[in-house]
């Protein structure tokens, strides 16, 4: 908090009295005593300062301007400004963590905060922006509202990882950060979560010594990925309304995961049982592969099963409260002209058609079919001979597999006009194909090679690089 008054005590001693902090969790308290230099800005009474060693002062300008824009973005997004009237961001030499969101006094490693526009790379600018946006997002998710106990650590970190991309997309719309999010965060954590050594996002923590091991990519990146899934399911407006309701309801207090789901259900007027849907993603490890297989002239069956890099890994389905079945809001894109049939369907097998609500490049020549699959199998209908693309914009946390004929149709479409598919889906086709090929099916390797070689000039990748990258799977999935 800012200094309220200073008293000269004599004998070279002075006493500073600070304003009283808002109610806050004790882990958010910090002190810094250093001979640093600061660059500051007053933003309508909200003081922002960036601190660094004196010889690094020239590298603080970017962080100050970005922080100002980011605080304004989140204040508008949540409809609630920062409560603490000042924000000090400090570049600390040899800081053990990457950064720490102490309320009003955010600490960083020097490389995570400082940027020189004349010398530093664009990748450094992107990295510094992500980290600073992540820490500022904690002001609302973590500081104003804190998880009740560490088994819901992901409520802090998963949301900060989610919200940092919202801020970057607003400040740098040309960066296409939601596509980078898929490649940089979603794909890597899918690799970790496809091993038996993974753990649920929300896991019981019975002893303080167990806390630190959950500060990992599952809490950060899978937490972010399932929130991305939820945003894709609810839409931008209802997702934002749910977050606003959550912060307004639990400000200056603690909340559990069930409290979050309840505020989302209220935000959508109980139209969706959010807790029932999301518990299948947060209370069990892993994720599914959804297989699209033709079973009739215009009919396709969707089957889900747990995806494991090593298909021979053994696990007990009964160890999970949901038997490793996930509520999949499957988005299937097909060429315009798709039709549905009037069939008796259970509430868990709803089918409907509309344009992609979250696509950054809606394509006028395609429709999207949404299928909610809470059972092992469901069906969709599509014109005979058309291609089908699953998981539009890669909003869902699952892989999609197709029969051999459909893989060839998708590769052919990529060859003719790859821009029909959103960028995230082009990346997703490569990721899905190569990871399915890790299971050592020669046909899958052919599919992977065919997809990678048909991306067009603007999206080509080195097939050799892909093969080298995924050859590491031998050490993970080698069969005896």
Coordinates of C-alpha atoms in Angstrom, one line a residue:
X1 CA 0.0 0.0 0.0
X2 CA 1.1 3.6 -0.5
X3 CA 2.8 5.5 2.4
X4 CA 0.3 7.4 4.5
X5 CA 2.7 9.5 6.5
X6 CA 6.4 9.7 7.5
X7 CA 7.7 10.7 10.9
X8 CA 11.3 11.8 11.7
X9 CA 12.3 10.0 14.8
X10 CA 15.7 11.7 15.1
X11 CA 19.1 10.0 15.3
X12 CA 18.9 9.4 11.5
X13 CA 15.7 7.2 11.9
X14 CA 12.4 7.8 10.2
X15 CA 9.2 5.8 10.4
X16 CA 6.9 5.3 7.4
X17 CA 3.2 4.5 8.1
X18 CA 1.3 2.7 5.2
X19 CA -2.3 2.6 4.4
X20 CA -4.2 -0.5 5.5
X21 CA -4.4 -3.3 2.9
X22 CA -7.6 -4.9 1.9
X23 CA -8.4 -8.3 3.3
X24 CA -5.8 -10.6 1.6
X25 CA -4.3 -14.0 1.9
X26 CA -1.0 -14.1 3.8
X27 CA 1.0 -15.7 0.9
X28 CA 0.5 -12.5 -1.1
X29 CA 2.5 -10.3 1.3
X30 CA 6.0 -9.2 0.2
X31 CA 8.7 -6.7 1.1
X32 CA 11.5 -5.4 -1.1
X33 CA 14.5 -3.5 0.3
X34 CA 16.9 -2.5 -2.5
X35 CA 18.7 0.4 -4.1
X36 CA 16.7 0.3 -7.3
X37 CA 15.5 2.9 -9.8
X38 CA 11.9 3.2 -11.0
X39 CA 10.0 4.4 -14.0
X40 CA 6.4 5.4 -13.1
X41 CA 3.1 6.4 -14.6
X42 CA -0.1 7.8 -13.0
X43 CA -3.1 6.3 -14.7
X44 CA -6.2 8.2 -13.4
X45 CA -4.9 8.0 -9.8
X46 CA -3.6 4.5 -10.1
X47 CA 0.2 4.6 -9.8
X48 CA 2.3 2.0 -11.7
X49 CA 6.0 1.7 -11.2
X50 CA 8.6 -0.6 -12.8
X51 CA 11.7 -1.2 -10.6
X52 CA 15.1 -2.5 -11.7
X53 CA 18.8 -2.2 -11.0
X54 CA 20.0 1.3 -12.0
X55 CA 22.0 0.1 -15.0
X56 CA 18.9 -1.7 -16.3
X57 CA 16.5 1.3 -16.0
X58 CA 16.5 1.8 -19.8
X59 CA 14.8 -1.6 -20.2
X60 CA 11.8 -0.7 -18.0
X61 CA 9.8 1.4 -20.5
X62 CA 8.0 -1.4 -22.3
X63 CA 6.9 -3.1 -19.1
X64 CA 5.4 0.2 -17.9
X65 CA 3.3 0.8 -21.0
X66 CA 2.2 -2.8 -21.3
X67 CA 1.2 -2.9 -17.6
X68 CA -0.9 0.3 -18.0
X69 CA -2.8 -1.2 -20.9
X70 CA -3.3 -4.6 -19.2
X71 CA -4.7 -3.1 -16.0
X72 CA -7.1 -1.1 -18.0
X73 CA -8.2 -4.1 -20.0
X74 CA -8.9 -6.3 -17.0
X75 CA -10.7 -3.4 -15.1
X76 CA -13.0 -3.1 -18.1
X77 CA -13.3 -6.9 -18.6
X78 CA -14.4 -7.5 -15.0
X79 CA -16.2 -4.2 -14.6
X80 CA -14.1 -3.7 -11.5
X81 CA -10.8 -1.8 -11.2
X82 CA -7.8 -2.8 -9.1
X83 CA -8.5 -2.1 -5.4
X84 CA -4.9 -1.5 -4.2
X85 CA -4.2 2.1 -5.5
X86 CA -0.7 1.3 -6.7
X87 CA 1.2 -1.5 -8.5
X88 CA 5.0 -1.9 -8.2
X89 CA 6.6 -4.5 -10.5
X90 CA 10.1 -5.3 -9.5
X91 CA 12.9 -7.1 -11.5
X92 CA 14.8 -9.1 -8.9
X93 CA 18.2 -10.6 -9.6
X94 CA 18.3 -14.4 -9.0
X95 CA 14.6 -14.6 -8.2
X96 CA 13.8 -18.3 -7.7
X97 CA 10.4 -18.3 -9.3
X98 CA 9.6 -16.9 -12.7
X99 CA 7.3 -14.3 -11.1
X100 CA 5.1 -13.9 -8.1
X101 CA 1.8 -12.0 -7.9
X102 CA 2.2 -10.4 -4.5
X103 CA -0.7 -7.9 -4.2
X104 CA 0.6 -4.5 -5.2
X105 CA 4.2 -5.6 -5.3
X106 CA 4.8 -8.1 -8.2
X107 CA 8.2 -9.8 -8.3
X108 CA 9.9 -11.1 -11.5
X109 CA 13.1 -12.5 -12.7
X110 CA 14.9 -9.8 -14.6
X111 CA 14.5 -11.7 -17.9
X112 CA 10.8 -11.9 -17.3
X113 CA 10.1 -8.2 -17.0
X114 CA 12.8 -6.2 -18.8
X115 CA 12.8 -5.6 -22.5
X116 CA 14.8 -3.4 -24.8
X117 CA 13.0 -2.5 -28.0
X118 CA 16.3 -1.7 -29.7
X119 CA 18.0 -5.0 -28.8
X120 CA 15.6 -7.7 -27.6
X121 CA 13.9 -10.1 -29.9
X122 CA 10.1 -10.2 -30.7
X123 CA 10.0 -13.6 -28.9
X124 CA 11.4 -11.9 -25.8
X125 CA 8.6 -9.2 -26.1
X126 CA 6.0 -11.9 -26.4
X127 CA 7.4 -13.8 -23.4
X128 CA 7.6 -10.7 -21.2
X129 CA 4.1 -9.7 -22.3
X130 CA 2.6 -13.1 -21.4
X131 CA 4.3 -13.3 -18.0
X132 CA 3.3 -9.7 -17.0
X133 CA -0.3 -10.3 -18.2
X134 CA -0.4 -13.5 -16.2
X135 CA 0.7 -11.8 -13.0
X136 CA -1.7 -8.9 -13.5
X137 CA -4.6 -11.3 -14.1
X138 CA -3.9 -12.7 -10.7
X139 CA -5.1 -9.4 -9.2
X140 CA -8.7 -10.6 -9.9
X141 CA -8.1 -14.4 -9.9
X142 CA -6.0 -15.2 -6.9
X143 CA -5.8 -11.9 -5.0
X144 CA -9.4 -10.5 -4.9
X145 CA -10.7 -14.1 -4.8
X146 CA -8.5 -16.9 -3.6
X147 CA -9.0 -20.7 -3.8
X148 CA -10.1 -22.1 -0.4
X149 CA -7.3 -24.8 -0.4
X150 CA -4.4 -25.8 -2.6
X151 CA -6.3 -28.7 -4.2
X152 CA -7.9 -26.0 -6.3
X153 CA -4.6 -24.3 -7.2
X154 CA -5.7 -24.4 -10.8
X155 CA -8.4 -21.9 -10.1
X156 CA -5.6 -19.4 -9.6
X157 CA -3.1 -20.6 -12.3
X158 CA -5.4 -22.0 -14.9
X159 CA -7.4 -18.7 -15.0
X160 CA -4.3 -16.5 -15.0
X161 CA -3.0 -18.6 -18.0
X162 CA -6.4 -18.1 -19.7
X163 CA -6.8 -14.4 -19.0
X164 CA -3.3 -13.5 -20.1
X165 CA -4.2 -14.4 -23.7
X166 CA -7.4 -12.3 -23.5
X167 CA -5.3 -9.3 -22.6
X168 CA -2.7 -10.0 -25.3
X169 CA -5.4 -10.5 -27.9
X170 CA -6.9 -7.1 -27.1
X171 CA -3.5 -5.3 -27.0
X172 CA -1.9 -7.1 -30.0
X173 CA -4.8 -8.4 -32.2
X174 CA -2.4 -9.1 -35.1
X175 CA -0.4 -11.6 -33.0
X176 CA -3.2 -14.2 -33.3
X177 CA -2.4 -15.4 -29.8
X178 CA -5.2 -17.9 -29.5
X179 CA -3.5 -19.9 -32.3
X180 CA -0.2 -19.6 -30.4
X181 CA -2.0 -20.7 -27.2
X182 CA -2.9 -24.0 -28.9
X183 CA 0.6 -24.7 -30.1
X184 CA 2.5 -23.4 -27.1
X185 CA 0.3 -24.6 -24.2
X186 CA -2.4 -27.1 -25.3
X187 CA -0.3 -29.5 -27.4
X188 CA 2.6 -29.8 -24.8
X189 CA 0.3 -30.5 -21.9
X190 CA -1.7 -33.1 -23.9
X191 CA 1.6 -35.0 -24.2
X192 CA 2.0 -35.0 -20.4
X193 CA -1.6 -35.8 -19.8
X194 CA -1.5 -38.8 -22.1
X195 CA 0.8 -40.6 -19.7
X196 CA -0.2 -42.7 -16.7
X197 CA 1.9 -40.5 -14.5
X198 CA -0.4 -37.5 -14.9
X199 CA -2.9 -36.4 -12.3
X200 CA -6.3 -34.7 -12.2
X201 CA -6.4 -30.9 -12.3
X202 CA -8.2 -30.9 -9.0
X203 CA -6.5 -33.4 -6.6
X204 CA -6.7 -33.8 -2.9
X205 CA -3.7 -32.2 -1.0
X206 CA -3.6 -33.6 2.5
X207 CA -0.2 -32.2 3.6
X208 CA 1.5 -28.9 3.0
X209 CA 4.6 -30.7 1.8
X210 CA 2.6 -31.9 -1.2
X211 CA 1.6 -28.4 -2.4
X212 CA 4.7 -27.5 -4.6
X213 CA 4.4 -30.6 -6.8
X214 CA 1.1 -29.4 -8.2
X215 CA 2.6 -26.2 -9.5
X216 CA 3.0 -27.9 -12.9
X217 CA 1.7 -27.8 -16.4
X218 CA -1.4 -29.8 -15.5
X219 CA -2.6 -27.0 -13.1
X220 CA -1.4 -24.2 -15.4
X221 CA -1.9 -25.4 -19.0
X222 CA -4.5 -28.1 -18.7
X223 CA -6.4 -25.8 -16.4
X224 CA -6.3 -23.2 -19.1
X225 CA -7.2 -25.8 -21.8
X226 CA -10.4 -26.9 -20.0
X227 CA -11.4 -23.3 -19.5
X228 CA -10.8 -22.7 -23.2
X229 CA -13.2 -25.7 -23.7
X230 CA -15.8 -24.1 -21.4
X231 CA -15.5 -20.8 -23.3
X232 CA -16.1 -22.6 -26.6
X233 CA -19.1 -24.2 -25.1
X234 CA -20.7 -21.2 -23.4
X235 CA -19.5 -18.4 -25.8
X236 CA -17.6 -15.3 -25.1
X237 CA -20.4 -13.3 -23.4
X238 CA -21.7 -15.9 -21.0
X239 CA -18.1 -16.9 -20.1
X240 CA -17.3 -13.3 -19.2
X241 CA -20.6 -12.9 -17.3
X242 CA -19.7 -16.0 -15.2
X243 CA -16.3 -14.6 -14.3
X244 CA -17.7 -11.2 -13.3
X245 CA -20.3 -12.9 -11.1
X246 CA -17.7 -15.1 -9.5
X247 CA -15.4 -12.1 -8.6
X248 CA -18.3 -9.9 -7.4
X249 CA -19.7 -12.7 -5.2
X250 CA -16.5 -13.9 -3.6
X251 CA -14.4 -10.8 -3.5
X252 CA -12.2 -10.6 -0.3
X253 CA -12.9 -14.3 0.4
X254 CA -12.2 -17.8 -0.6
X255 CA -14.0 -20.0 -3.0
X256 CA -14.1 -23.7 -4.1
X257 CA -14.4 -25.1 -7.6
X258 CA -18.0 -25.9 -7.1
X259 CA -18.6 -22.2 -6.3
X260 CA -17.2 -21.3 -9.7
X261 CA -19.4 -23.7 -11.6
X262 CA -22.4 -22.5 -9.8
X263 CA -21.8 -18.9 -10.9
X264 CA -21.4 -20.1 -14.5
X265 CA -24.7 -21.9 -14.2
X266 CA -26.4 -18.8 -12.9
X267 CA -24.8 -16.8 -15.8
X268 CA -26.5 -19.0 -18.4
X269 CA -29.8 -19.2 -16.4
X270 CA -29.3 -22.9 -15.6
X271 CA -29.3 -23.8 -19.3
X272 CA -26.3 -26.0 -18.8
X273 CA -25.2 -28.2 -16.0
X274 CA -21.7 -26.8 -15.9
X275 CA -20.5 -28.7 -12.8
X276 CA -21.6 -32.0 -14.3
X277 CA -19.8 -31.3 -17.5
X278 CA -16.6 -29.8 -16.1
X279 CA -16.2 -32.4 -13.3
X280 CA -15.4 -35.0 -15.9
X281 CA -12.4 -32.9 -17.0
X282 CA -11.2 -31.7 -13.6
X283 CA -11.6 -34.7 -11.3
X284 CA -9.9 -37.3 -13.4
X285 CA -6.7 -37.3 -15.3
X286 CA -6.3 -37.8 -19.1
X287 CA -8.4 -36.9 -22.1
X288 CA -10.1 -38.8 -24.9
X289 CA -9.6 -39.4 -28.6
X290 CA -12.8 -39.1 -30.5
X291 CA -13.0 -41.3 -33.6
X292 CA -15.2 -40.4 -36.5
X293 CA -16.1 -43.4 -38.5
X294 CA -18.6 -43.8 -41.4
X295 CA -21.3 -46.4 -40.7
X296 CA -23.8 -45.5 -43.4
X297 CA -24.3 -43.4 -46.5
X298 CA -24.8 -40.1 -44.6
X299 CA -24.1 -41.4 -41.1
X300 CA -21.0 -41.2 -38.9
X301 CA -20.4 -42.7 -35.5
X302 CA -18.4 -40.8 -32.8
X303 CA -16.6 -43.0 -30.4
X304 CA -14.5 -41.8 -27.4
X305 CA -11.8 -43.6 -25.5
X306 CA -9.0 -42.5 -23.3
X307 CA -5.9 -41.4 -25.3
X308 CA -2.6 -42.9 -24.2
X309 CA 0.7 -42.5 -26.0
X310 CA 1.3 -46.2 -25.2
X311 CA -1.9 -48.0 -26.1
X312 CA -0.6 -51.0 -24.1
X313 CA -0.5 -49.1 -20.8
X314 CA -2.9 -50.8 -18.3
X315 CA -5.1 -48.8 -16.0
X316 CA -8.2 -49.4 -13.9
X317 CA -11.2 -47.5 -15.2
X318 CA -12.8 -47.9 -11.8
X319 CA -10.1 -45.8 -10.3
X320 CA -11.7 -42.8 -11.9
X321 CA -15.2 -41.6 -10.6
X322 CA -16.2 -41.2 -14.3
X323 CA -14.5 -44.4 -15.7
X324 CA -12.4 -42.2 -18.0
X325 CA -15.4 -41.0 -19.9
X326 CA -15.5 -37.2 -20.6
X327 CA -18.3 -34.8 -21.6
X328 CA -17.1 -33.9 -25.1
X329 CA -18.8 -30.9 -26.8
X330 CA -17.7 -32.2 -30.2
X331 CA -17.6 -29.6 -32.9
X332 CA -17.6 -31.1 -36.4
X333 CA -17.2 -28.8 -39.5
X334 CA -18.5 -30.0 -42.8
X335 CA -19.1 -28.3 -46.2
X336 CA -22.3 -26.3 -46.5
X337 CA -25.4 -28.4 -47.3
X338 CA -25.3 -30.7 -44.2
X339 CA -28.6 -31.8 -43.0
X340 CA -29.9 -33.5 -39.8
X341 CA -32.6 -36.0 -39.3
X342 CA -35.4 -35.9 -36.7
X343 CA -34.3 -38.7 -34.4
X344 CA -35.1 -39.4 -30.8
X345 CA -32.0 -38.4 -28.9
X346 CA -31.3 -38.3 -25.2
X347 CA -30.2 -35.0 -23.6
X348 CA -26.7 -36.2 -23.6
X349 CA -26.7 -36.6 -27.4
X350 CA -27.9 -33.2 -28.6
X351 CA -27.2 -32.3 -32.2
X352 CA -27.6 -28.9 -33.8
X353 CA -26.0 -26.7 -36.6
X354 CA -24.8 -23.2 -36.7
X355 CA -21.8 -21.2 -37.8
X356 CA -18.8 -21.4 -35.4
X357 CA -19.3 -18.9 -32.7
X358 CA -15.7 -18.7 -31.6
X359 CA -14.0 -18.9 -35.0
X360 CA -11.8 -15.9 -35.9
X361 CA -12.4 -16.7 -39.6
X362 CA -15.9 -18.1 -40.0
X363 CA -16.0 -19.7 -43.5
X364 CA -19.2 -19.1 -45.4
X365 CA -18.9 -22.4 -47.2
X366 CA -19.0 -24.5 -44.1
X367 CA -21.3 -25.3 -41.2
X368 CA -20.5 -26.6 -37.8
X369 CA -22.3 -29.5 -36.1
X370 CA -22.1 -29.5 -32.3
X371 CA -22.6 -32.9 -30.6
X372 CA -22.4 -33.3 -26.8
X373 CA -21.1 -36.7 -26.1
X374 CA -21.4 -37.9 -22.5
X375 CA -21.5 -41.6 -23.4
X376 CA -19.1 -43.7 -25.3
X377 CA -20.8 -43.4 -28.6
X378 CA -23.0 -40.9 -30.5
X379 CA -23.9 -40.3 -34.2
X380 CA -24.0 -37.4 -36.6
X381 CA -25.2 -37.0 -40.2
X382 CA -23.3 -35.4 -43.1
X383 CA -23.6 -35.4 -46.9
X384 CA -22.1 -38.5 -48.5
X385 CA -18.7 -37.8 -49.9
X386 CA -17.9 -34.7 -47.9
X387 CA -15.0 -34.1 -45.6
X388 CA -15.5 -33.8 -41.9
X389 CA -13.2 -31.7 -39.6
X390 CA -13.5 -32.2 -35.9
X391 CA -12.8 -29.9 -33.0
X392 CA -13.2 -26.5 -34.7
X393 CA -10.5 -24.0 -33.7
X394 CA -9.2 -26.8 -31.4
X395 CA -11.4 -25.5 -28.6
X396 CA -11.8 -29.0 -27.1
X397 CA -9.2 -30.8 -25.1
X398 CA -9.2 -34.0 -27.1
X399 CA -7.7 -35.5 -30.2
X400 CA -9.7 -36.5 -33.2
X401 CA -9.1 -39.6 -35.4
X402 CA -10.8 -40.5 -38.7
X403 CA -11.1 -43.5 -40.9
X404 CA -8.5 -43.8 -43.7
X405 CA -10.8 -42.4 -46.3
X406 CA -11.6 -39.3 -44.3
X407 CA -7.9 -38.6 -43.6
X408 CA -7.3 -38.6 -47.3
X409 CA -10.2 -36.2 -47.9
X410 CA -8.8 -33.8 -45.3
X411 CA -5.4 -34.0 -46.9
X412 CA -6.9 -33.4 -50.3
X413 CA -8.7 -30.3 -49.0
X414 CA -5.5 -29.0 -47.5
X415 CA -3.8 -29.4 -50.9
X416 CA -6.6 -27.6 -52.8
X417 CA -7.2 -24.8 -50.3
X418 CA -5.8 -25.1 -46.8
X419 CA -7.3 -21.7 -45.7
X420 CA -10.7 -23.4 -45.5
X421 CA -9.5 -24.8 -42.2
X422 CA -8.8 -22.4 -39.3
X423 CA -5.1 -22.1 -38.4
X424 CA -5.5 -23.9 -35.1
X425 CA -7.1 -26.8 -36.9
X426 CA -4.3 -27.0 -39.4
X427 CA -1.9 -27.3 -36.5
X428 CA -4.3 -29.7 -34.8
X429 CA -4.4 -32.0 -37.8
X430 CA -0.6 -32.3 -37.6
X431 CA -0.5 -32.8 -33.9
X432 CA -3.3 -35.3 -33.9
X433 CA -1.9 -37.3 -36.9
X434 CA 1.6 -37.5 -35.5
X435 CA 0.5 -38.3 -31.9
X436 CA -1.8 -41.0 -33.2
X437 CA 1.1 -42.3 -35.2
X438 CA 3.2 -42.6 -32.0
X439 CA 1.1 -45.7 -31.4
X440 CA 3.1 -47.3 -34.2
X441 CA 0.4 -47.8 -36.7
X442 CA 2.1 -47.6 -40.2
X443 CA -1.1 -46.3 -41.7
X444 CA -1.1 -43.5 -39.2
X445 CA 2.4 -42.5 -40.1
X446 CA 1.2 -42.3 -43.7
X447 CA -1.7 -40.0 -42.7
X448 CA 0.7 -37.8 -40.7
X449 CA 3.1 -37.5 -43.6
X450 CA 0.2 -36.7 -46.1
X451 CA -1.3 -34.0 -43.8
X452 CA 2.1 -32.4 -43.2
X453 CA 3.0 -32.3 -46.8
X454 CA -0.3 -30.6 -47.9
X455 CA -0.3 -27.4 -45.8
X456 CA 0.4 -25.0 -48.6
X457 CA 3.1 -22.3 -48.8
X458 CA 1.9 -20.3 -45.8
X459 CA 1.8 -23.2 -43.4
X460 CA 4.4 -25.7 -44.5
X461 CA 6.4 -27.6 -42.0
X462 CA 9.5 -29.7 -42.3
X463 CA 8.4 -33.4 -42.4
X464 CA 11.9 -34.4 -41.4
X465 CA 11.6 -32.0 -38.4
X466 CA 8.3 -33.5 -37.4
X467 CA 9.7 -37.1 -37.6
X468 CA 12.7 -36.1 -35.5
X469 CA 10.5 -34.4 -33.0
X470 CA 8.2 -37.3 -32.5
X471 CA 10.9 -40.0 -32.6
X472 CA 11.3 -39.3 -28.9
X473 CA 8.1 -41.3 -28.5
X474 CA 10.2 -44.5 -28.9
X475 CA 11.5 -44.0 -25.4
X476 CA 8.0 -43.7 -24.0
X477 CA 5.9 -46.2 -26.0
X478 CA 8.5 -48.8 -27.1
X479 CA 6.9 -52.2 -27.1
X480 CA 8.6 -55.3 -25.7

